[in-house]
Amino acid sequence: MSGKPVLHYFNARGRMECIRWLLAAAGVEFEEKLIQSPEDLEKLKKDGNLMFDQVPMVEIDGMKLAQTRAILNYIATKYDLYGKDMKERALIDMYSEGILDLTEMIIQLVICPPDQREAKTALAKDRTKNRYLPAFEKVLKSHGQDYLVGNRLTRVDIHLLELLLYVEEFDASLLTSFPLLKAFKSRISSLPNVKKFLQPGSQRKPAMDAKQIEEARKVFKF
Amino acid sequence: MAEKPLFHYDEARGRMESVRWLLAAAGVEYEEKFIHTNEDLEKLRSDGVLMFQQVPMVEVDGMKLVQTRAIMNYFSSKYNLYGKDMKERALIDMYSEGLADLNEMFILYPFDPPGVKEANIALMKEKATNRYFPAFEKVFESHGQDYLVGNKLSKADVHLVEMIYNMEELDTNILANFPLLQALKTRISDMPTIKKFLQPGSQRQPPVDEKSIQKTRKIFKF
């Protein structure tokens, strides 16, 4: 059985968006079963479909895979986006983890309590400008290649592009000092599968504002 | 060149302890260069050997690897603790990632203020007892084998046993209703290299106490 992967999540970016990006970049069509009510989520749990009672969950190749990284790792391996050997995978993992850390920091801003938002926003900007973006600018500069690892497209290029777009939404001025990252962003955005995902009408999800998230929290009680 | 891996971290469990457990299980010797002061950390940063200015960092096979997951995935691949194929790795990742969520709480709770600390201890016990341990007990019930995946030792088993020891520090009876997890704990603990790791004088780090909290705060300035 090899139907399309089925993604179970809310109609939101959250912890599923990086998976949508990776599948799209790999040219893999997928279906989404959006969780639209507490009953939908409760049914998934009661049916024993969620190993730790949590989403994201992806039905793929006979498995009901939970945990974002487990899902990403599987997709990347399956579609040859995880490097050619153990050492390339180590670099890809190191870079990807940094990207996921910063992505999480930026994503959390919209749900953080108002009294903390100013401090956390300042911290996120500082980390973006002084820690993470310099690190990746340096990687691109050191090898002068079009992709981060192994001179070919891997998952980490997709994760970094996704992050750069969030940084741009967050504060476009943060990117100005990083010419290689800007060129990287253009290059990866122009890949056919990625370009298609960036078009209106794709399965890419929009940003949610604080009010929408607050509504969702009330509905789902988290 | 096959030097021993060299660990850079403070003399504490923190985010390196799971790596220590993993190498113990693999029977791999390593060295540790402990960070004792903020100056030690700043030197590593200014030497440019910390990609994201953070530890853990492990020097291994010509790489300076940061990010705990990148380090653990590399060692797991290298020492055959990561399953025999893509699907086994997916299960191992799902199980390991579930445990990582609980482990994150365990790493951070000693630094919580009073009140918050007690609430987080209660939350960890509740999650272990009602979410994580039942899920893993069920895995063992369903396949009746000695290890979580593929009928052989993997990183998921090591992480689970480490977590069992951690949760038992919070509640010595926490495994009372999980006979198959008790059996796993015994089985893994009796492995020669783990048995040695569990003895005094090994590279295993002790529980966090007030003195080590103060030292960690001084090193990382928080």
GROMACS .gro file of C-alpha atoms in nm:
model
  444
    1MET     CA    1   0.000   0.000   0.000
    2SER     CA    2   0.149   0.329  -0.099
    3GLY     CA    3  -0.120   0.590  -0.108
    4LYS     CA    4  -0.049   0.951  -0.039
    5PRO     CA    5   0.073   1.045   0.307
    6VAL     CA    6  -0.214   1.173   0.523
    7LEU     CA    7  -0.133   1.459   0.760
    8HIS     CA    8  -0.337   1.502   1.079
    9TYR     CA    9  -0.314   1.849   1.234
   10PHE     CA   10  -0.505   2.172   1.284
   11ASN     CA   11  -0.548   2.410   0.995
   12ALA     CA   12  -0.237   2.598   1.101
   13ARG     CA   13   0.140   2.604   1.068
   14GLY     CA   14   0.241   2.495   1.415
   15ARG     CA   15   0.456   2.184   1.427
   16MET     CA   16   0.331   2.043   1.095
   17GLU     CA   17   0.441   2.324   0.864
   18CYS     CA   18   0.803   2.207   0.829
   19ILE     CA   19   0.665   1.867   0.725
   20ARG     CA   20   0.441   2.026   0.462
   21TRP     CA   21   0.743   2.214   0.330
   22LEU     CA   22   0.958   1.903   0.310
   23LEU     CA   23   0.695   1.694   0.132
   24ALA     CA   24   0.623   1.976  -0.112
   25ALA     CA   25   0.992   2.027  -0.186
   26ALA     CA   26   1.029   1.653  -0.249
   27GLY     CA   27   0.741   1.672  -0.497
   28VAL     CA   28   0.527   1.441  -0.283
   29GLU     CA   29   0.153   1.491  -0.296
   30PHE     CA   30  -0.015   1.460   0.041
   31GLU     CA   31  -0.361   1.479   0.191
   32GLU     CA   32  -0.460   1.662   0.504
   33LYS     CA   33  -0.724   1.559   0.753
   34LEU     CA   34  -0.767   1.880   0.941
   35ILE     CA   35  -0.864   1.865   1.307
   36GLN     CA   36  -1.148   2.112   1.331
   37SER     CA   37  -1.311   2.031   1.664
   38PRO     CA   38  -1.216   1.885   2.001
   39GLU     CA   39  -1.416   1.577   1.902
   40ASP     CA   40  -1.190   1.523   1.600
   41LEU     CA   41  -0.884   1.522   1.825
   42GLU     CA   42  -1.051   1.307   2.088
   43LYS     CA   43  -1.143   1.048   1.826
   44LEU     CA   44  -0.782   1.024   1.706
   45LYS     CA   45  -0.675   0.964   2.065
   46LYS     CA   46  -0.945   0.710   2.148
   47ASP     CA   47  -0.879   0.516   1.829
   48GLY     CA   48  -0.521   0.472   1.946
   49ASN     CA   49  -0.378   0.663   1.653
   50LEU     CA   50  -0.155   0.897   1.855
   51MET     CA   51   0.128   0.725   2.036
   52PHE     CA   52   0.169   0.997   2.299
   53ASP     CA   53  -0.175   1.153   2.249
   54GLN     CA   54  -0.015   1.429   2.046
   55VAL     CA   55  -0.024   1.562   1.691
   56PRO     CA   56   0.140   1.606   1.438
   57MET     CA   57   0.068   1.256   1.314
   58VAL     CA   58   0.134   1.138   0.961
   59GLU     CA   59   0.001   0.815   0.814
   60ILE     CA   60   0.273   0.697   0.579
   61ASP     CA   61   0.376   0.356   0.448
   62GLY     CA   62   0.156   0.170   0.693
   63MET     CA   63   0.281   0.364   0.995
   64LYS     CA   64   0.109   0.620   1.213
   65LEU     CA   65   0.410   0.836   1.284
   66ALA     CA   66   0.402   1.098   1.556
   67GLN     CA   67   0.669   1.347   1.667
   68THR     CA   68   0.780   1.613   1.420
   69ARG     CA   69   1.142   1.503   1.397
   70ALA     CA   70   1.057   1.136   1.350
   71ILE     CA   71   0.832   1.234   1.061
   72LEU     CA   72   1.088   1.471   0.906
   73ASN     CA   73   1.370   1.217   0.939
   74TYR     CA   74   1.164   0.947   0.771
   75ILE     CA   75   1.055   1.167   0.480
   76ALA     CA   76   1.407   1.301   0.430
   77THR     CA   77   1.552   0.950   0.424
   78LYS     CA   78   1.285   0.817   0.191
   79TYR     CA   79   1.322   1.097  -0.062
   80ASP     CA   80   1.701   1.115  -0.053
   81LEU     CA   81   1.718   1.454   0.117
   82TYR     CA   82   1.932   1.344   0.411
   83GLY     CA   83   2.286   1.338   0.270
   84LYS     CA   84   2.494   1.059   0.126
   85ASP     CA   85   2.660   0.927   0.441
   86MET     CA   86   2.675   0.940   0.819
   87LYS     CA   87   2.893   1.250   0.831
   88GLU     CA   88   2.674   1.449   0.594
   89ARG     CA   89   2.375   1.347   0.803
   90ALA     CA   90   2.555   1.472   1.113
   91LEU     CA   91   2.606   1.814   0.953
   92ILE     CA   92   2.248   1.818   0.827
   93ASP     CA   93   2.123   1.731   1.178
   94MET     CA   94   2.342   1.995   1.341
   95TYR     CA   95   2.222   2.265   1.103
   96SER     CA   96   1.860   2.149   1.113
   97GLU     CA   97   1.851   2.152   1.492
   98GLY     CA   98   1.977   2.509   1.500
   99ILE     CA   99   1.710   2.607   1.248
  100LEU     CA  100   1.435   2.428   1.441
  101ASP     CA  101   1.546   2.601   1.763
  102LEU     CA  102   1.520   2.946   1.607
  103THR     CA  103   1.198   2.864   1.425
  104GLU     CA  104   1.046   2.755   1.757
  105MET     CA  105   1.164   3.077   1.922
  106ILE     CA  106   0.999   3.289   1.654
  107ILE     CA  107   0.680   3.081   1.644
  108GLN     CA  108   0.643   3.105   2.023
  109LEU     CA  109   0.639   3.486   2.012
  110VAL     CA  110   0.281   3.498   1.894
  111ILE     CA  111   0.159   3.293   2.190
  112CYS     CA  112   0.379   3.431   2.466
  113PRO     CA  113   0.218   3.633   2.748
  114PRO     CA  114   0.201   4.008   2.673
  115ASP     CA  115   0.427   4.101   2.963
  116GLN     CA  116   0.706   3.885   2.820
  117ARG     CA  117   0.662   3.967   2.455
  118GLU     CA  118   0.893   4.266   2.437
  119ALA     CA  119   1.184   4.088   2.604
  120LYS     CA  120   1.135   3.769   2.405
  121THR     CA  121   1.105   3.959   2.078
  122ALA     CA  122   1.432   4.139   2.151
  123LEU     CA  123   1.598   3.808   2.233
  124ALA     CA  124   1.468   3.646   1.916
  125LYS     CA  125   1.600   3.935   1.706
  126ASP     CA  126   1.937   3.920   1.877
  127ARG     CA  127   1.967   3.544   1.828
  128THR     CA  128   1.861   3.573   1.466
  129LYS     CA  129   2.105   3.851   1.383
  130ASN     CA  130   2.401   3.757   1.601
  131ARG     CA  131   2.391   3.381   1.631
  132TYR     CA  132   2.196   3.186   1.373
  133LEU     CA  133   2.209   3.384   1.050
  134PRO     CA  134   2.585   3.450   1.084
  135ALA     CA  135   2.642   3.078   1.133
  136PHE     CA  136   2.468   2.989   0.808
  137GLU     CA  137   2.615   3.282   0.614
  138LYS     CA  138   2.953   3.142   0.721
  139VAL     CA  139   2.870   2.792   0.597
  140LEU     CA  140   2.773   2.926   0.254
  141LYS     CA  141   3.082   3.146   0.243
  142SER     CA  142   3.321   2.870   0.347
  143HIS     CA  143   3.233   2.630   0.067
  144GLY     CA  144   3.091   2.869  -0.190
  145GLN     CA  145   2.831   2.617  -0.302
  146ASP     CA  146   2.462   2.657  -0.378
  147TYR     CA  147   2.341   2.423  -0.104
  148LEU     CA  148   2.436   2.387   0.259
  149VAL     CA  149   2.562   2.026   0.251
  150GLY     CA  150   2.714   1.798  -0.012
  151ASN     CA  151   2.661   2.040  -0.301
  152ARG     CA  152   2.304   1.921  -0.355
  153LEU     CA  153   1.958   1.983  -0.216
  154THR     CA  154   1.889   1.834   0.126
  155ARG     CA  155   1.626   1.885   0.390
  156VAL     CA  156   1.831   2.147   0.567
  157ASP     CA  157   1.806   2.380   0.266
  158ILE     CA  158   1.428   2.355   0.286
  159HIS     CA  159   1.424   2.413   0.662
  160LEU     CA  160   1.649   2.716   0.623
  161LEU     CA  161   1.436   2.866   0.347
  162GLU     CA  162   1.125   2.821   0.562
  163LEU     CA  163   1.304   2.995   0.849
  164LEU     CA  164   1.424   3.284   0.631
  165LEU     CA  165   1.067   3.349   0.520
  166TYR     CA  166   0.956   3.361   0.885
  167VAL     CA  167   1.244   3.596   0.965
  168GLU     CA  168   1.131   3.817   0.679
  169GLU     CA  169   0.774   3.821   0.815
  170PHE     CA  170   0.913   3.891   1.160
  171ASP     CA  171   1.152   4.173   1.069
  172ALA     CA  172   1.278   4.203   0.712
  173SER     CA  173   1.569   4.426   0.815
  174LEU     CA  174   1.733   4.131   0.991
  175LEU     CA  175   1.831   3.983   0.654
  176THR     CA  176   2.004   4.289   0.513
  177SER     CA  177   2.355   4.199   0.633
  178PHE     CA  178   2.350   3.850   0.486
  179PRO     CA  179   2.392   3.860   0.108
  180LEU     CA  180   2.465   3.489   0.070
  181LEU     CA  181   2.152   3.399   0.264
  182LYS     CA  182   1.948   3.633   0.046
  183ALA     CA  183   2.087   3.470  -0.267
  184PHE     CA  184   2.022   3.129  -0.112
  185LYS     CA  185   1.663   3.229  -0.042
  186SER     CA  186   1.609   3.331  -0.405
  187ARG     CA  187   1.771   3.017  -0.537
  188ILE     CA  188   1.575   2.770  -0.328
  189SER     CA  189   1.251   2.964  -0.379
  190SER     CA  190   1.297   2.920  -0.753
  191LEU     CA  191   1.313   2.541  -0.748
  192PRO     CA  192   1.001   2.419  -0.930
  193ASN     CA  193   0.842   2.228  -0.642
  194VAL     CA  194   0.917   2.507  -0.397
  195LYS     CA  195   0.794   2.776  -0.634
  196LYS     CA  196   0.466   2.589  -0.665
  197PHE     CA  197   0.433   2.559  -0.287
  198LEU     CA  198   0.487   2.935  -0.258
  199GLN     CA  199   0.198   3.008  -0.497
  200PRO     CA  200  -0.147   3.096  -0.364
  201GLY     CA  201  -0.373   2.793  -0.341
  202SER     CA  202  -0.099   2.555  -0.226
  203GLN     CA  203  -0.112   2.363   0.102
  204ARG     CA  204   0.113   2.621   0.268
  205LYS     CA  205  -0.053   2.774   0.574
  206PRO     CA  206  -0.073   3.144   0.660
  207ALA     CA  207   0.053   3.302   0.978
  208MET     CA  208  -0.201   3.321   1.257
  209ASP     CA  209  -0.238   3.623   1.477
  210ALA     CA  210  -0.260   3.614   1.854
  211LYS     CA  211  -0.637   3.641   1.852
  212GLN     CA  212  -0.684   3.341   1.624
  213ILE     CA  213  -0.452   3.135   1.840
  214GLU     CA  214  -0.636   3.238   2.154
  215GLU     CA  215  -0.961   3.122   1.994
  216ALA     CA  216  -0.801   2.790   1.902
  217ARG     CA  217  -0.674   2.748   2.258
  218LYS     CA  218  -1.023   2.793   2.396
  219VAL     CA  219  -1.164   2.538   2.156
  220PHE     CA  220  -0.893   2.277   2.212
  221LYS     CA  221  -0.812   2.367   2.574
  222PHE     CA  222  -0.435   2.381   2.551
  223MET     CA  223   4.268   0.884   1.299
  224ALA     CA  224   4.058   0.715   1.561
  225GLU     CA  225   4.096   0.924   1.873
  226LYS     CA  226   3.844   0.897   2.150
  227PRO     CA  227   3.550   1.133   2.120
  228LEU     CA  228   3.605   1.444   2.331
  229PHE     CA  229   3.306   1.594   2.513
  230HIS     CA  230   3.284   1.964   2.601
  231TYR     CA  231   3.022   2.040   2.865
  232ASP     CA  232   3.000   2.140   3.226
  233GLU     CA  233   3.046   1.877   3.494
  234ALA     CA  234   2.675   1.803   3.518
  235ARG     CA  235   2.403   1.600   3.354
  236GLY     CA  236   2.219   1.862   3.157
  237ARG     CA  237   2.201   1.807   2.782
  238MET     CA  238   2.506   1.578   2.766
  239GLU     CA  239   2.388   1.302   2.996
  240SER     CA  240   2.187   1.116   2.731
  241VAL     CA  241   2.498   1.108   2.514
  242ARG     CA  242   2.697   0.963   2.805
  243TRP     CA  243   2.436   0.688   2.848
  244LEU     CA  244   2.443   0.612   2.478
  245LEU     CA  245   2.821   0.571   2.460
  246ALA     CA  246   2.812   0.362   2.776
  247ALA     CA  247   2.559   0.132   2.609
  248ALA     CA  248   2.775   0.114   2.296
  249GLY     CA  249   3.083   0.035   2.506
  250VAL     CA  250   3.265   0.334   2.360
  251GLU     CA  251   3.527   0.518   2.562
  252TYR     CA  252   3.533   0.896   2.550
  253GLU     CA  253   3.708   1.184   2.722
  254GLU     CA  254   3.555   1.490   2.881
  255LYS     CA  255   3.694   1.841   2.895
  256PHE     CA  256   3.474   2.004   3.154
  257ILE     CA  257   3.375   2.368   3.134
  258HIS     CA  258   3.422   2.508   3.484
  259THR     CA  259   3.384   2.883   3.431
  260ASN     CA  260   3.218   3.131   3.204
  261GLU     CA  261   3.566   3.210   3.071
  262ASP     CA  262   3.603   2.847   2.962
  263LEU     CA  263   3.277   2.877   2.768
  264GLU     CA  264   3.369   3.214   2.619
  265LYS     CA  265   3.701   3.072   2.501
  266LEU     CA  266   3.523   2.795   2.311
  267ARG     CA  267   3.293   3.055   2.159
  268SER     CA  268   3.571   3.290   2.055
  269ASP     CA  269   3.773   2.998   1.915
  270GLY     CA  270   3.483   2.953   1.673
  271VAL     CA  271   3.426   2.587   1.755
  272LEU     CA  272   3.063   2.619   1.866
  273MET     CA  273   2.844   2.660   1.560
  274PHE     CA  274   2.559   2.821   1.754
  275GLN     CA  275   2.770   2.934   2.051
  276GLN     CA  276   2.624   2.655   2.261
  277VAL     CA  277   2.737   2.332   2.421
  278PRO     CA  278   2.712   2.029   2.423
  279MET     CA  279   2.990   1.997   2.168
  280VAL     CA  280   3.164   1.673   2.080
  281GLU     CA  281   3.485   1.645   1.881
  282VAL     CA  282   3.454   1.322   1.687
  283ASP     CA  283   3.591   1.193   1.356
  284GLY     CA  284   3.723   1.533   1.256
  285MET     CA  285   3.396   1.712   1.329
  286LYS     CA  286   3.300   1.955   1.602
  287LEU     CA  287   2.938   1.853   1.647
  288VAL     CA  288   2.692   2.062   1.843
  289GLN     CA  289   2.320   2.001   1.909
  290THR     CA  290   2.240   1.703   2.128
  291ARG     CA  291   2.027   1.527   1.870
  292ALA     CA  292   2.291   1.559   1.597
  293ILE     CA  293   2.545   1.410   1.836
  294MET     CA  294   2.319   1.125   1.945
  295ASN     CA  295   2.204   1.041   1.593
  296TYR     CA  296   2.564   1.027   1.473
  297PHE     CA  297   2.678   0.794   1.750
  298SER     CA  298   2.367   0.580   1.713
  299SER     CA  299   2.433   0.533   1.342
  300LYS     CA  300   2.802   0.469   1.397
  301TYR     CA  301   2.749   0.209   1.669
  302ASN     CA  302   2.452   0.030   1.520
  303LEU     CA  303   2.192   0.152   1.768
  304TYR     CA  304   1.963   0.307   1.510
  305GLY     CA  305   1.774   0.017   1.356
  306LYS     CA  306   1.832  -0.182   1.041
  307ASP     CA  307   1.624   0.024   0.799
  308MET     CA  308   1.423   0.339   0.743
  309LYS     CA  309   1.108   0.213   0.911
  310GLU     CA  310   1.284   0.089   1.222
  311ARG     CA  311   1.458   0.425   1.246
  312ALA     CA  312   1.121   0.596   1.222
  313LEU     CA  313   0.990   0.401   1.520
  314ILE     CA  314   1.312   0.459   1.714
  315ASP     CA  315   1.284   0.831   1.641
  316MET     CA  316   0.919   0.845   1.745
  317TYR     CA  317   0.993   0.672   2.074
  318SER     CA  318   1.308   0.877   2.138
  319GLU     CA  319   1.135   1.206   2.060
  320GLY     CA  320   0.850   1.129   2.298
  321LEU     CA  321   1.107   1.074   2.570
  322ALA     CA  322   1.291   1.392   2.473
  323ASP     CA  323   0.987   1.598   2.570
  324LEU     CA  324   0.987   1.449   2.919
  325ASN     CA  325   1.364   1.469   2.941
  326GLU     CA  326   1.355   1.840   2.865
  327MET     CA  327   1.135   1.896   3.169
  328PHE     CA  328   1.367   1.683   3.380
  329ILE     CA  329   1.675   1.880   3.272
  330LEU     CA  330   1.514   2.215   3.352
  331TYR     CA  331   1.313   2.154   3.669
  332PRO     CA  332   1.605   2.185   3.918
  333PHE     CA  333   1.643   2.548   3.807
  334ASP     CA  334   1.277   2.633   3.863
  335PRO     CA  335   1.177   2.859   4.152
  336PRO     CA  336   1.004   2.696   4.452
  337GLY     CA  337   0.640   2.624   4.380
  338VAL     CA  338   0.705   2.592   4.008
  339LYS     CA  339   0.950   2.312   4.081
  340GLU     CA  340   0.695   2.115   4.281
  341ALA     CA  341   0.433   2.165   4.011
  342ASN     CA  342   0.672   2.042   3.744
  343ILE     CA  343   0.769   1.737   3.947
  344ALA     CA  344   0.401   1.650   3.980
  345LEU     CA  345   0.351   1.709   3.608
  346MET     CA  346   0.644   1.485   3.514
  347LYS     CA  347   0.519   1.207   3.739
  348GLU     CA  348   0.171   1.240   3.592
  349LYS     CA  349   0.300   1.236   3.233
  350ALA     CA  350   0.532   0.943   3.296
  351THR     CA  351   0.260   0.744   3.470
  352ASN     CA  352  -0.034   0.826   3.243
  353ARG     CA  353   0.118   0.893   2.903
  354TYR     CA  354   0.471   0.771   2.842
  355PHE     CA  355   0.514   0.457   3.048
  356PRO     CA  356   0.175   0.314   2.940
  357ALA     CA  357   0.266   0.373   2.576
  358PHE     CA  358   0.595   0.187   2.611
  359GLU     CA  359   0.449  -0.093   2.826
  360LYS     CA  360   0.201  -0.142   2.541
  361VAL     CA  361   0.481  -0.168   2.284
  362PHE     CA  362   0.637  -0.451   2.484
  363GLU     CA  363   0.300  -0.619   2.535
  364SER     CA  364   0.230  -0.608   2.164
  365HIS     CA  365   0.551  -0.771   2.040
  366GLY     CA  366   0.669  -0.958   2.348
  367GLN     CA  367   1.035  -0.896   2.268
  368ASP     CA  368   1.324  -0.782   2.485
  369TYR     CA  369   1.383  -0.451   2.309
  370LEU     CA  370   1.157  -0.178   2.177
  371VAL     CA  371   1.242  -0.209   1.807
  372GLY     CA  372   1.366  -0.485   1.579
  373ASN     CA  373   1.431  -0.731   1.861
  374LYS     CA  374   1.767  -0.575   1.934
  375LEU     CA  375   1.912  -0.292   2.140
  376SER     CA  376   1.864   0.058   2.001
  377LYS     CA  377   1.898   0.412   2.121
  378ALA     CA  378   1.528   0.410   2.212
  379ASP     CA  379   1.590   0.142   2.477
  380VAL     CA  380   1.881   0.334   2.624
  381HIS     CA  381   1.684   0.659   2.640
  382LEU     CA  382   1.387   0.483   2.799
  383VAL     CA  383   1.598   0.322   3.070
  384GLU     CA  384   1.773   0.651   3.142
  385MET     CA  385   1.429   0.809   3.178
  386ILE     CA  386   1.315   0.531   3.409
  387TYR     CA  387   1.611   0.603   3.639
  388ASN     CA  388   1.531   0.975   3.623
  389MET     CA  389   1.164   0.931   3.709
  390GLU     CA  390   1.252   0.692   3.991
  391GLU     CA  391   1.450   0.977   4.146
  392LEU     CA  392   1.120   1.163   4.168
  393ASP     CA  393   0.917   0.863   4.286
  394THR     CA  394   1.079   0.533   4.375
  395ASN     CA  395   0.755   0.344   4.307
  396ILE     CA  396   0.678   0.495   3.969
  397LEU     CA  397   0.728   0.163   3.785
  398ALA     CA  398   0.492  -0.032   4.011
  399ASN     CA  399   0.230  -0.084   3.742
  400PHE     CA  400   0.470  -0.148   3.456
  401PRO     CA  401   0.620  -0.498   3.489
  402LEU     CA  402   0.755  -0.508   3.134
  403LEU     CA  403   0.936  -0.179   3.184
  404GLN     CA  404   1.078  -0.316   3.508
  405ALA     CA  405   1.208  -0.614   3.313
  406LEU     CA  406   1.362  -0.385   3.050
  407LYS     CA  407   1.532  -0.180   3.319
  408THR     CA  408   1.682  -0.494   3.471
  409ARG     CA  409   1.791  -0.628   3.133
  410ILE     CA  410   1.963  -0.309   3.022
  411SER     CA  411   2.113  -0.240   3.365
  412ASP     CA  412   2.274  -0.584   3.362
  413MET     CA  413   2.460  -0.519   3.037
  414PRO     CA  414   2.830  -0.511   3.136
  415THR     CA  415   2.902  -0.162   3.006
  416ILE     CA  416   2.585  -0.014   3.157
  417LYS     CA  417   2.644  -0.193   3.485
  418LYS     CA  418   2.986  -0.032   3.496
  419PHE     CA  419   2.835   0.308   3.409
  420LEU     CA  420   2.592   0.270   3.701
  421GLN     CA  421   2.878   0.207   3.947
  422PRO     CA  422   3.030   0.489   4.150
  423GLY     CA  423   3.336   0.640   3.986
  424SER     CA  424   3.199   0.613   3.633
  425GLN     CA  425   3.137   0.904   3.398
  426ARG     CA  426   2.771   0.915   3.498
  427GLN     CA  427   2.687   1.247   3.660
  428PRO     CA  428   2.502   1.271   3.993
  429PRO     CA  429   2.164   1.436   4.049
  430VAL     CA  430   2.167   1.814   4.044
  431ASP     CA  431   2.226   1.977   4.382
  432GLU     CA  432   2.234   2.339   4.496
  433LYS     CA  433   2.609   2.369   4.448
  434SER     CA  434   2.599   2.247   4.090
  435ILE     CA  435   2.301   2.473   4.017
  436GLN     CA  436   2.501   2.776   4.127
  437LYS     CA  437   2.798   2.666   3.921
  438THR     CA  438   2.586   2.613   3.611
  439ARG     CA  439   2.427   2.955   3.657
  440LYS     CA  440   2.770   3.115   3.675
  441ILE     CA  441   2.897   2.934   3.367
  442PHE     CA  442   2.596   3.013   3.150
  443LYS     CA  443   2.500   3.339   3.326
  444PHE     CA  444   2.131   3.285   3.384
   0.00000   0.00000   0.00000
